[in-house]
mmCIF file of C-alpha atoms and ligand atoms in Angstrom:
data_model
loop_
_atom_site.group_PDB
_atom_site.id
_atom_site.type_symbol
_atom_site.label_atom_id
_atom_site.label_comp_id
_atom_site.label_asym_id
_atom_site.label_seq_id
_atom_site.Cartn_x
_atom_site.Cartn_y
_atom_site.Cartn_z
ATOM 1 C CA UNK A 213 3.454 2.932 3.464
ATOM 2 C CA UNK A 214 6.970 3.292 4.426
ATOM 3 C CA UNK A 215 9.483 1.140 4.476
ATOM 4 C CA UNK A 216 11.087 0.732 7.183
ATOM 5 C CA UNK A 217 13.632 -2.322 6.165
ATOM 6 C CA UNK A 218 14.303 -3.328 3.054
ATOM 7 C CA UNK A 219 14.754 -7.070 1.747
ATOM 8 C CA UNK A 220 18.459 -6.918 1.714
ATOM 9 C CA UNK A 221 18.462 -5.373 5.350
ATOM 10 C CA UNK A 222 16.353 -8.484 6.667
ATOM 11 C CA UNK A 223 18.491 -10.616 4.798
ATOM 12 C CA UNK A 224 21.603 -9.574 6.493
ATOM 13 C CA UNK A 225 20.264 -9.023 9.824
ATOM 14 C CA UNK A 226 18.747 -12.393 9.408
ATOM 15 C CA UNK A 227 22.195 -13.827 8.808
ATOM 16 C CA UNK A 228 23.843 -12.109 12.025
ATOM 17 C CA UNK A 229 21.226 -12.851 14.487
ATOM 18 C CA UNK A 230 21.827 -16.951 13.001
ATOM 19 C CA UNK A 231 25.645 -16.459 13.376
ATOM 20 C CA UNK A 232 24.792 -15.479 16.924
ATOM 21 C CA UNK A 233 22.070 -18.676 17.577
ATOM 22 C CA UNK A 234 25.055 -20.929 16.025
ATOM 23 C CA UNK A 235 27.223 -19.344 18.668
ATOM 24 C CA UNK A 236 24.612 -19.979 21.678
ATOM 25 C CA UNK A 237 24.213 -23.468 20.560
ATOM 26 C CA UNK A 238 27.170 -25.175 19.049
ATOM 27 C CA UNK A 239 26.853 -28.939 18.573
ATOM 28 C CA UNK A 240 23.165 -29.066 19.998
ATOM 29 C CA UNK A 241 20.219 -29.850 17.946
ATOM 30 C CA UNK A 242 18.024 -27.169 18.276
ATOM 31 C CA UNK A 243 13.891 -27.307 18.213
ATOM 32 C CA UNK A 244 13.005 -24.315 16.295
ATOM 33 C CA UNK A 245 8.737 -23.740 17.285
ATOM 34 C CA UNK A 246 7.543 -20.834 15.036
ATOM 35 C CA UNK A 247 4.549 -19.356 16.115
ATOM 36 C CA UNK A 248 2.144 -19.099 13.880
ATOM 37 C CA UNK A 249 0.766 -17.396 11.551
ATOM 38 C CA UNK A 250 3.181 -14.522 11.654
ATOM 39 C CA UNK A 251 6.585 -16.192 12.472
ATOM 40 C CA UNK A 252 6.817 -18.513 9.317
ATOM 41 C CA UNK A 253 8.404 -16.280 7.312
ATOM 42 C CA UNK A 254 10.975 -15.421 9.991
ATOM 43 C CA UNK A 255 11.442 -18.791 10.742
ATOM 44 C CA UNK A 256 11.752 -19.863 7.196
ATOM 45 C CA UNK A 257 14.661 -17.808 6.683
ATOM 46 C CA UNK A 258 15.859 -18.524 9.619
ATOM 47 C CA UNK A 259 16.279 -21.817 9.918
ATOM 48 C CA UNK A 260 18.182 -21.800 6.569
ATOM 49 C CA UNK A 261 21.056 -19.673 7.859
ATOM 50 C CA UNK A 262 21.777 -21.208 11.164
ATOM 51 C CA UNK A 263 24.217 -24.317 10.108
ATOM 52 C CA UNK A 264 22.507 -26.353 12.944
ATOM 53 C CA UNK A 265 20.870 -29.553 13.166
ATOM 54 C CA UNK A 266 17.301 -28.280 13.179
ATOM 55 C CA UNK A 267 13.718 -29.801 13.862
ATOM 56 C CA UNK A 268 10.892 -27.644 12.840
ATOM 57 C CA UNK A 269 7.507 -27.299 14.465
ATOM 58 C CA UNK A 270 4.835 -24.684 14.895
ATOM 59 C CA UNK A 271 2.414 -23.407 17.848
ATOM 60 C CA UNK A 272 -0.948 -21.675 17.224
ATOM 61 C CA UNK A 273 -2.141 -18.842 19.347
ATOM 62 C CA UNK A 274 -5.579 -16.799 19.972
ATOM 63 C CA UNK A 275 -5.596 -13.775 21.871
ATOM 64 C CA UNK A 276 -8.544 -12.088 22.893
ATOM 65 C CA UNK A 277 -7.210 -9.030 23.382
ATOM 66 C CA UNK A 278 -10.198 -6.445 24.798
ATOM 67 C CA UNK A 279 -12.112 -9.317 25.970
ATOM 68 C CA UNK A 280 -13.115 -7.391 29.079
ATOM 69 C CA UNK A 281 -13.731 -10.262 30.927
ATOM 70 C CA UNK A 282 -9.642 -11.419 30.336
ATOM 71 C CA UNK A 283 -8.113 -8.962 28.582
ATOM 72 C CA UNK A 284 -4.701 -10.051 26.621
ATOM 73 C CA UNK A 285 -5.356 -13.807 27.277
ATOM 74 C CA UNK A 286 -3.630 -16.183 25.237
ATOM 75 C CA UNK A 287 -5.085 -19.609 24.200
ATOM 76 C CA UNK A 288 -3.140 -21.806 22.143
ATOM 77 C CA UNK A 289 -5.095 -22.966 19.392
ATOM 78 C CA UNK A 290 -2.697 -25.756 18.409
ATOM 79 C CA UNK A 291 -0.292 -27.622 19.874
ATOM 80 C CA UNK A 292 2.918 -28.130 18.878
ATOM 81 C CA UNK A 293 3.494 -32.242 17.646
ATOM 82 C CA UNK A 294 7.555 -32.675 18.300
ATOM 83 C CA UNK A 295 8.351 -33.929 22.012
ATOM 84 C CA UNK A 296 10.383 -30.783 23.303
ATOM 85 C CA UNK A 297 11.402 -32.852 26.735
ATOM 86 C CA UNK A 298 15.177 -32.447 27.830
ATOM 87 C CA UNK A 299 15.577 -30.518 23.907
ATOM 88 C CA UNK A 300 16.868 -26.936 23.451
ATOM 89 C CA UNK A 301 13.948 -24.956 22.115
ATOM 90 C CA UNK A 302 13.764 -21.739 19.773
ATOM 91 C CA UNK A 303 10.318 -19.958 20.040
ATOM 92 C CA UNK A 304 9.980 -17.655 16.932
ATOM 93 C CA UNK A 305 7.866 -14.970 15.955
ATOM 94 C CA UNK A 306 7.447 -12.251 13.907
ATOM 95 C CA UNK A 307 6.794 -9.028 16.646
ATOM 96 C CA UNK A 308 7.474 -9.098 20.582
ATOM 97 C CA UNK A 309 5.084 -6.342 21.347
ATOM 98 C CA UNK A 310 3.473 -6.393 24.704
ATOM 99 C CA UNK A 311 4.843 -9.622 25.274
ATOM 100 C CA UNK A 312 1.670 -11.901 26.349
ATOM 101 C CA UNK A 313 2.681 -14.014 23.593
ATOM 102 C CA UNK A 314 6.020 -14.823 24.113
ATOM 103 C CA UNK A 315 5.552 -15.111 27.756
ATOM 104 C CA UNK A 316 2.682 -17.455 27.877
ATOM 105 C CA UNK A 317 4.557 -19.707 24.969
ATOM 106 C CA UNK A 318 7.614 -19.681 26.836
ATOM 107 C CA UNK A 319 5.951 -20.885 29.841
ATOM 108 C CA UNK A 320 4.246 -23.719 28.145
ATOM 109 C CA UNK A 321 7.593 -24.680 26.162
ATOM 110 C CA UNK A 322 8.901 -24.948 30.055
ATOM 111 C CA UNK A 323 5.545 -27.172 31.191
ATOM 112 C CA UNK A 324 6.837 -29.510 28.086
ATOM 113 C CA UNK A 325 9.979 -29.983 30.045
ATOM 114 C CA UNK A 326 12.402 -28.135 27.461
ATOM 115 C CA UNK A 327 16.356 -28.560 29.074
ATOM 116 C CA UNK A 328 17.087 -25.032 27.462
ATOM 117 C CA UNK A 329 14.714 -21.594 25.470
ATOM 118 C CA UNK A 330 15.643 -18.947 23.966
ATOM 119 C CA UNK A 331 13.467 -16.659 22.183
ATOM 120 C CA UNK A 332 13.989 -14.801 18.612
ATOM 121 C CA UNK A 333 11.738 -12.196 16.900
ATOM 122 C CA UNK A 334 12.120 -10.366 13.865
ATOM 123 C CA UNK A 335 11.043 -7.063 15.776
ATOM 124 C CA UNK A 336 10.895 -5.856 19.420
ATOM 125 C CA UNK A 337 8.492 -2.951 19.711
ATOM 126 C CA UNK A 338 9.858 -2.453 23.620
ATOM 127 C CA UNK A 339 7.257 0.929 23.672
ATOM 128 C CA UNK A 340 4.186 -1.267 24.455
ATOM 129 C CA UNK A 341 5.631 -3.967 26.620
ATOM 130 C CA UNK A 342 3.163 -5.227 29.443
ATOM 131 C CA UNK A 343 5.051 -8.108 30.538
ATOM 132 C CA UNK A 344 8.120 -8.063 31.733
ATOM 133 C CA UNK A 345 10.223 -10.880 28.889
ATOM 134 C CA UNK A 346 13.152 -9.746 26.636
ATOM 135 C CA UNK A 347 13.816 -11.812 23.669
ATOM 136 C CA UNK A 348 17.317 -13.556 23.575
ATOM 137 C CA UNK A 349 17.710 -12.290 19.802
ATOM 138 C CA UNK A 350 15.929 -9.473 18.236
ATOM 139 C CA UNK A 351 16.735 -8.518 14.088
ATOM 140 C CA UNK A 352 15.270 -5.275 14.468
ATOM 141 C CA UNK A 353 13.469 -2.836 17.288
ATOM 142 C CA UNK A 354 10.872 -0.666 15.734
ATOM 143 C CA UNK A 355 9.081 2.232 17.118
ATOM 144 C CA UNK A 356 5.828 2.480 17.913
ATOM 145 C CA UNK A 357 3.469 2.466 15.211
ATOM 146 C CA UNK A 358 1.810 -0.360 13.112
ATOM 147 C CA UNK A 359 4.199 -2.475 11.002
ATOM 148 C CA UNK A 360 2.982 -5.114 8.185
ATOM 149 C CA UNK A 361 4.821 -7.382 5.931
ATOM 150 C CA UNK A 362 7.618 -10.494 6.438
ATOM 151 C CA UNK A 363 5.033 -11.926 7.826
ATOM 152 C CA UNK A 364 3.119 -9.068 10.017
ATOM 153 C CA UNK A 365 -0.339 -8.792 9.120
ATOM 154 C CA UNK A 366 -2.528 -5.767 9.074
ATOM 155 C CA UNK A 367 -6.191 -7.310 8.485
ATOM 156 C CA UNK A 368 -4.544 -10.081 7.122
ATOM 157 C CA UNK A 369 -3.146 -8.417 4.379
ATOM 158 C CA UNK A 370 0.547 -7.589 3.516
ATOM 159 C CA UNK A 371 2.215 -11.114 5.384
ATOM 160 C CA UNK A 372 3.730 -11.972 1.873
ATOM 161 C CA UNK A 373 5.643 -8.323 1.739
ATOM 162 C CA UNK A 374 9.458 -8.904 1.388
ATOM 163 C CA UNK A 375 9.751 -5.805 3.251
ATOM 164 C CA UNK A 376 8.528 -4.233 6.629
ATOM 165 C CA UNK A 377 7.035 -1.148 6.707
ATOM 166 C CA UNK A 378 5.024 0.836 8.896
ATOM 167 C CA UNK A 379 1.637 1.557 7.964
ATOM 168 C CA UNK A 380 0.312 5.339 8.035
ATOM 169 C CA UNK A 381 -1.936 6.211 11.278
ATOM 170 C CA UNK A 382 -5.386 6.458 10.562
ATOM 171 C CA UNK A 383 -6.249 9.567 9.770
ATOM 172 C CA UNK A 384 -9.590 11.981 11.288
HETATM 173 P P1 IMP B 295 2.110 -9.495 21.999
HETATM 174 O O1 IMP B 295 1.488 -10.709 22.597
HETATM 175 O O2 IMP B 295 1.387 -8.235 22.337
HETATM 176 O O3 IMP B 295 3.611 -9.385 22.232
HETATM 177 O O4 IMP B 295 1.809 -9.565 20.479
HETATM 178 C C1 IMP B 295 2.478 -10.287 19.592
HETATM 179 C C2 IMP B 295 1.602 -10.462 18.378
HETATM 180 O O5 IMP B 295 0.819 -9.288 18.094
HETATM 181 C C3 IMP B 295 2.481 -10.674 17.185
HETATM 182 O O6 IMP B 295 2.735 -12.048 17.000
HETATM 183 C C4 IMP B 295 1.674 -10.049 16.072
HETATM 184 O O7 IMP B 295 0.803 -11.036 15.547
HETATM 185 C C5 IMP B 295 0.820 -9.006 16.718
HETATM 186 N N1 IMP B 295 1.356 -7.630 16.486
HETATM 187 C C6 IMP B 295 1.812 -6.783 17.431
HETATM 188 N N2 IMP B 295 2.228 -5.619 16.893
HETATM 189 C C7 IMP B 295 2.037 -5.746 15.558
HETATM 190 C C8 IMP B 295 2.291 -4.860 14.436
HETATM 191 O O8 IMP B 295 2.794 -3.720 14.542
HETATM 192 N N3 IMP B 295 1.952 -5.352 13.206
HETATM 193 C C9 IMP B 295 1.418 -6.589 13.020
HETATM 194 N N4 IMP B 295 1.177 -7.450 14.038
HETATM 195 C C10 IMP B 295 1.490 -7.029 15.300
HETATM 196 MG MG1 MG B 296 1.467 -13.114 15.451
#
């Protein structure tokens, strides 16, 4: 594995992309939906640096990615329980890849009748974008290639990392 950013990096990019969200919303309370299972740990640190009144919720999402009948649709698996009507909304997650995600959860933060969104992911992999969204505030852009830990998954495995780093291409 190599690491790609290290636990102090994430710590202070964490802190400047929170100085920036402070900036953006001044005096609002903001509704900070992480989506799960990857964002939490994003969101978790988050949420402790931006100086805001803060409620905290969480979505659920399934993708069924290479479902040939739908490919890249997103289901979400469970709802959010806060009342997001006429609030300002933060979606969180960990990776904005090729942004089916973001896009559909945005778009059902809207439905909810949210008076403002903005989006914030850890990473932005911008190499494998299929939908056209850009995330409002972005830590870190990787390149393309598998990343794991701060949340990211490979299998399951490595979430609980306090570092990202890229996983080696299979090999053969
Ligand atoms: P999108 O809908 O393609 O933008 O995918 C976003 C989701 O895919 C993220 O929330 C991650 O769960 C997952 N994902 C995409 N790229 C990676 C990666 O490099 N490592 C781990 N998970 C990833
Ligand atoms: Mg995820």
């Amino acid at each position: 594995m190599i690491v790609l950013h290290d636990a102090e990096a994430i710590r202070a990019g964490i802190q400047a992309v929170a100085r920036r969200i402070r900036e953006r919303f001044e005096g609002t309370e903001l509704t900070v939906l992480a989506i799960l299972r990857g964002g939490i740990v994003f969101a978790a640190d988050l949420i402790r640096a931006l100086e805001l009144p803060v409620r905290l919720d969480t979505i659920g999402v399934s993708s069924y990615r290479g479902d040939t009948t739908d490919p890249g649709a997103i289901q979400i698996s469970s709802s959010p329980s806060l009342d997001v009507k006429s609030k300002a909304v933060l979606i969180v997650d960990d990776i904005l890849d090729t942004g089916r995600t973001l896009s559909r959860i945005r778009a059902d933060v809207a439905a909810r009748g949210a008076s403002q969104i903005a989006t914030a992911v850890l990473l932005d992999k911008p190499a494998r974008r299929a939908v056209p969204i850009e995330a409002d505030f972005v830590v870190f852009t990787v390149p393309d290639v598998w990343v794991v830990g701060y949340g990211l998954d490979h299998d399951e495995k490595y979430r609980n990392l306090p570092y990202i780093a890229a996983l080696p291409a299979p090999s053969g």
